[in-house]
Coordinates of C-alpha atoms in Angstrom, one line a residue:
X1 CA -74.1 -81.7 -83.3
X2 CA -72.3 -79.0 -81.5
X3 CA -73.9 -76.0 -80.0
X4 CA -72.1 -73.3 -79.2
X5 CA -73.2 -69.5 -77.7
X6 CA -71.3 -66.5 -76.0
X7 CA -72.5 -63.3 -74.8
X8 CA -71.0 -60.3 -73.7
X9 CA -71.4 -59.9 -70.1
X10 CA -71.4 -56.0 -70.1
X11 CA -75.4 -56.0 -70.4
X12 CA -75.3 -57.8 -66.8
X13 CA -73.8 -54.9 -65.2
X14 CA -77.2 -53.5 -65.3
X15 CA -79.0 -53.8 -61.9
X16 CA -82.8 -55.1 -63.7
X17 CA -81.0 -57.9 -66.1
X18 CA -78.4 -58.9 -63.4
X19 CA -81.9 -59.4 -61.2
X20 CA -83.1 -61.3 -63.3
X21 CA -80.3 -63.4 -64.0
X22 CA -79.8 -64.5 -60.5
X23 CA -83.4 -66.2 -61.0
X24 CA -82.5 -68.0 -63.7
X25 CA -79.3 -70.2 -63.1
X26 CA -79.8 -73.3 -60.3
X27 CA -78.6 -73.2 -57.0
X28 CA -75.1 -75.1 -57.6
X29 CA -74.1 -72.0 -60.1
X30 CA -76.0 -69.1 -57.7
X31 CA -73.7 -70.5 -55.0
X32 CA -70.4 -69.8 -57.0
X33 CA -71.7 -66.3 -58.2
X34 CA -72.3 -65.8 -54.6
X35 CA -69.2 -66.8 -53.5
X36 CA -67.1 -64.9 -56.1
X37 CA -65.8 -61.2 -54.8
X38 CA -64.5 -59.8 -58.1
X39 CA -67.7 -58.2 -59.8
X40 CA -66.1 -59.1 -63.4
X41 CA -65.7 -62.6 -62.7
X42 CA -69.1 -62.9 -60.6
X43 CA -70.8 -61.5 -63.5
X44 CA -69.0 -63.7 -66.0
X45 CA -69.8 -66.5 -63.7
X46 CA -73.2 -65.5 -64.0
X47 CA -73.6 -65.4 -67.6
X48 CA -71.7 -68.6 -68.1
X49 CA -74.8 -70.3 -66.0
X50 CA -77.4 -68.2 -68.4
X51 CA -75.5 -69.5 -71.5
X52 CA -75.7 -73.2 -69.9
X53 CA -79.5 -72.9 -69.0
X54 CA -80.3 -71.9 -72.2
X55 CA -78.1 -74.6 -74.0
X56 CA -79.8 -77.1 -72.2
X57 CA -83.0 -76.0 -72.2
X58 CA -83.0 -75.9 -76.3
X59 CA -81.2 -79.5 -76.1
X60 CA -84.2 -81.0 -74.1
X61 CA -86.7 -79.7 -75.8
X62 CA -85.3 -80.4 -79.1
X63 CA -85.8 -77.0 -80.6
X64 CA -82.4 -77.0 -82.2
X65 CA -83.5 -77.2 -85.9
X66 CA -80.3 -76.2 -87.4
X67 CA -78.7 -79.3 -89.2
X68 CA -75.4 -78.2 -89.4
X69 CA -72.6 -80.0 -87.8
X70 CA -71.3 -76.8 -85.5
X71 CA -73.6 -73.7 -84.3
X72 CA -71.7 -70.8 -83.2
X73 CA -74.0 -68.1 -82.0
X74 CA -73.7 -64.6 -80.4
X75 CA -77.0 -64.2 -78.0
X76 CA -78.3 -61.4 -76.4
X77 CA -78.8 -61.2 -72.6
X78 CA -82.7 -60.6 -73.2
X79 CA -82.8 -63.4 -75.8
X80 CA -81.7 -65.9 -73.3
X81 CA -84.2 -64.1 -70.3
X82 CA -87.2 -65.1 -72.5
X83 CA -86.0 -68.4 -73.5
X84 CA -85.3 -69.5 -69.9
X85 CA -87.9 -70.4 -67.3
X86 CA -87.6 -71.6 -64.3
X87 CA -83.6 -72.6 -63.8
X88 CA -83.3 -76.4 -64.5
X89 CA -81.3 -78.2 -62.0
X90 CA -77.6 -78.4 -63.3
X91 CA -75.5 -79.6 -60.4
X92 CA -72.4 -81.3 -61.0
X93 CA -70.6 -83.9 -60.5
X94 CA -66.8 -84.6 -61.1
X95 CA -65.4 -87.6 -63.3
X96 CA -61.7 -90.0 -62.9
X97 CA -60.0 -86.3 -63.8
X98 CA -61.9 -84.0 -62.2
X99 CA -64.0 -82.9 -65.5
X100 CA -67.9 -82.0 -64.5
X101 CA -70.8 -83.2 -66.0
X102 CA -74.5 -82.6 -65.1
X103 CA -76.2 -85.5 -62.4
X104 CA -79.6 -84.7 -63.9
X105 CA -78.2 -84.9 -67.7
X106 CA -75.5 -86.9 -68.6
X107 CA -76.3 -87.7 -72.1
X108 CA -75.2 -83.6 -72.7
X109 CA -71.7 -82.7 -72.8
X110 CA -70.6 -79.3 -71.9
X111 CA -67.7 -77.5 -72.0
X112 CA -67.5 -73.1 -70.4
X113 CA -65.2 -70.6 -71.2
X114 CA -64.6 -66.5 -70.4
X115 CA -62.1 -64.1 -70.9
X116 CA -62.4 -60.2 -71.3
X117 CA -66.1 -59.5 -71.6
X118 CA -67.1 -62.8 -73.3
X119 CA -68.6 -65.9 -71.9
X120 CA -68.9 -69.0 -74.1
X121 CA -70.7 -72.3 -73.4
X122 CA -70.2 -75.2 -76.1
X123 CA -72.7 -78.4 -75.8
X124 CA -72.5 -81.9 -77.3
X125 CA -74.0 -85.3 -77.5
X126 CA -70.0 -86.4 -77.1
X127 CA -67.0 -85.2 -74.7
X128 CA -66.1 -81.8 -75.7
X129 CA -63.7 -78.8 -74.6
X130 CA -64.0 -75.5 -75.4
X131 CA -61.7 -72.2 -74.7
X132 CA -62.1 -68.9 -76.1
X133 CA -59.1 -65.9 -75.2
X134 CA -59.2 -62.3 -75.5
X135 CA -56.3 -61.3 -77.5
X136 CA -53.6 -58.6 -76.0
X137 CA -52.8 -56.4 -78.8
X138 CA -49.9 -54.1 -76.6
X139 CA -46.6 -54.3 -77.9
X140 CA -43.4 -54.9 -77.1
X141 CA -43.7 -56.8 -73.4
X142 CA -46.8 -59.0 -74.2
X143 CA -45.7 -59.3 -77.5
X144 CA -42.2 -60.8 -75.6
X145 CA -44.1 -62.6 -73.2
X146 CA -46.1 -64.7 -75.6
X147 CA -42.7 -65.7 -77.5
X148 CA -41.7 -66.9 -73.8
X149 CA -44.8 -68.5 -73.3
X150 CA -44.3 -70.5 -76.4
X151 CA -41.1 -71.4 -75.8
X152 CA -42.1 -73.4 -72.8
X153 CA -45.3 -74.8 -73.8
X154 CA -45.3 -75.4 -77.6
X155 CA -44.6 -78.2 -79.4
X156 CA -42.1 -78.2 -81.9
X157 CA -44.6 -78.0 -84.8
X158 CA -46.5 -75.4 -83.0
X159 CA -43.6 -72.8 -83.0
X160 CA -42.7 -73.7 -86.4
X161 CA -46.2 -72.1 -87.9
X162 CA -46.2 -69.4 -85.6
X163 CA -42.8 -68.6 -86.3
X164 CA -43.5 -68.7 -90.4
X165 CA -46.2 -65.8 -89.7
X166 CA -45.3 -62.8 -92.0
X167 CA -45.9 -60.3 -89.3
X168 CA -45.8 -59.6 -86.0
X169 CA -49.7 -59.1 -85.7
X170 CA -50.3 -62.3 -88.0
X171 CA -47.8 -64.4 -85.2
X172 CA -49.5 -62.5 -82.6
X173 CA -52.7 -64.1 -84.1
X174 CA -51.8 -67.6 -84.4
X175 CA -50.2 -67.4 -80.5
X176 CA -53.6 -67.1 -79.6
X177 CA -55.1 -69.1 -82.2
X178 CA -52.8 -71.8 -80.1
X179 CA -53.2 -71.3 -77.0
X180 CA -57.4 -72.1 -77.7
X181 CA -57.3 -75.1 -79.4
X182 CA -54.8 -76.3 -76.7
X183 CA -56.6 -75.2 -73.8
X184 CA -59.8 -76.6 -75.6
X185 CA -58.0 -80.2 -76.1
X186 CA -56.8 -80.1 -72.5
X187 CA -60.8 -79.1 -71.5
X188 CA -61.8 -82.2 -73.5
X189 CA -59.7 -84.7 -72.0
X190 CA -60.1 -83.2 -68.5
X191 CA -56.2 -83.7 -67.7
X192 CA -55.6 -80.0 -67.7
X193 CA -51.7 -79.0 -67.4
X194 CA -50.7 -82.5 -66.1
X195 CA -51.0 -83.9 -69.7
X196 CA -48.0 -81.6 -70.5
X197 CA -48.8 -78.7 -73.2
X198 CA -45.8 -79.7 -75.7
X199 CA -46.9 -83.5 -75.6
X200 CA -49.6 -82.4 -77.8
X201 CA -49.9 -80.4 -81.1
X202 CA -52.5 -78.0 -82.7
X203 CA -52.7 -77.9 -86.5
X204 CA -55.6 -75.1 -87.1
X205 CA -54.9 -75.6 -90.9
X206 CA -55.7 -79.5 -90.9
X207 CA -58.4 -79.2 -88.2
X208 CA -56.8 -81.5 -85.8
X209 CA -54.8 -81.9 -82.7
X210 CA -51.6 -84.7 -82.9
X211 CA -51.4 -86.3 -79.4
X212 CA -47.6 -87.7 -79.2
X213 CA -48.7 -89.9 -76.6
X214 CA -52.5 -91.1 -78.5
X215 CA -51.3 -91.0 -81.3
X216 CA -54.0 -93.5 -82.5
X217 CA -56.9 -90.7 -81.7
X218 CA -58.6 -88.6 -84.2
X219 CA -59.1 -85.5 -82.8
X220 CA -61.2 -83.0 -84.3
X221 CA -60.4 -79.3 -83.9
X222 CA -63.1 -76.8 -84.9
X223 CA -61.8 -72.6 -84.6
X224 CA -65.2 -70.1 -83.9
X225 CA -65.8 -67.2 -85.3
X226 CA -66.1 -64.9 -82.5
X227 CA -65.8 -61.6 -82.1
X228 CA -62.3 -59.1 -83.1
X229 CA -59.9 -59.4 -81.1
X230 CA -60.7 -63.2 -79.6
X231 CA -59.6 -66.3 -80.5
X232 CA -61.8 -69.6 -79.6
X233 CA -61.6 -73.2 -80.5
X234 CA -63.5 -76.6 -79.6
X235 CA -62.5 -80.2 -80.0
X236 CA -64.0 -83.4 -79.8
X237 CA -62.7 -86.8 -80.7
X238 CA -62.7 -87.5 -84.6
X239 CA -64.6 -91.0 -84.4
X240 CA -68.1 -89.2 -83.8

């Protein structure tokens, strides 16, 4: 099963919940808050440890009762205060690639994400990467700047679909609807950029992402529903 929950961060900005907060995340993700000077990114930091306390704490406890194959949930900042206790230890350590995974729990998979005012945190019983993007709806130089972008890092196939869109705000969609699933598939393998982004293809409509150089691998590619104006993906490998 695959859990996933975002929140928006904006409640956090309030002096009570952000309190609160700091008292429930472990030391190894107080320690990065802390270290953090841009408040936006400290307090996405922040809720991106909430979001992985909570995850975990439902996975241990086995109170996920939902049978379906992928959760997607939107929580609320006070949802997640109740839920949590006492912060469980989630320290990490770093695999071969440089992909964390918690000491104290390494039978869970997990996989965090932020942009704009959402944090997201995906869980698994497999490997798993996760992205989600805020989209830029501007014109004209963003607009130019994602046709650049996927010039240099899009497969063939990939520029293909986003080309076929019928209009600018439907390309401008499947850009982004792109960019997750690729940044989720480089998440799951943990080889970031150094894979190479055009050795690999998305196909959103098959549900699956075409490694040119695994071609053997079934990868599965699952797109969230998430709030307008984001785009998110996860992917895990198609055997489990």
């Amino acid at each position: 099963m695959i859990e996933v929950y975002y929140m928006s961060v904006l409640p956090l900005e309030a002096e009570e919940f952000f309190r609160q907060a700091k008292g429930k995340i472990d030391a190894h993700r107080l320690q990065k808050v802390e270290q953090t000077k841009m408040i936006k990114d400290k307090l996405l930091r922040m809720e991106a440890g909430l979001l992985l306390q909570y995850a975990v704490k439902r996975r241990t406890e086995g109170t996920v009762t939902d049978s379906s194959a992928v959760i997607c949930r939107q929580l609320q900042v006070d949802e997640i205060l109740k839920t949590v206790g006492g912060p469980l230890d989630l320290s990490c350590a770093y695999g071969i690639q440089g992909k964390p995974y918690l000491e104290k729990f390494p039978e869970i998979y997990f996989s965090l994400s932020h942009s704009g005012e959402y944090a997201l945190c995906a869980l698994s019983d497999t490997e798993i990467g996760a992205d989600i993007q805020q989209m830029c709806e501007e014109e004209n130089a963003n607009r130019h700047r994602e046709e650049q972008i996927a010039e240099r890092q899009f497969s063939p196939e990939e520029r293909e679909w986003m080309k076929a869109a019928s209009t600018p705000e439907e390309r401008m969609h499947r850009f982004y609807r792109l960019w997750t699933a690729k940044e989720a598939y480089m998440k799951l393998t943990g080889q970031g950029l150094s894979q190479g982004m055009k050795n690999f293809a998305a196909v959103p409509g098959e549900k699956r992402i075409l490694d040119h150089h695994a071609p053997q691998k079934e990868i599965f590619l699952h797109e969230l529903q998430v709030p307008v104006g984001y785009a998110s993906a996860v992917c895990v490998y198609g055997e489990n």
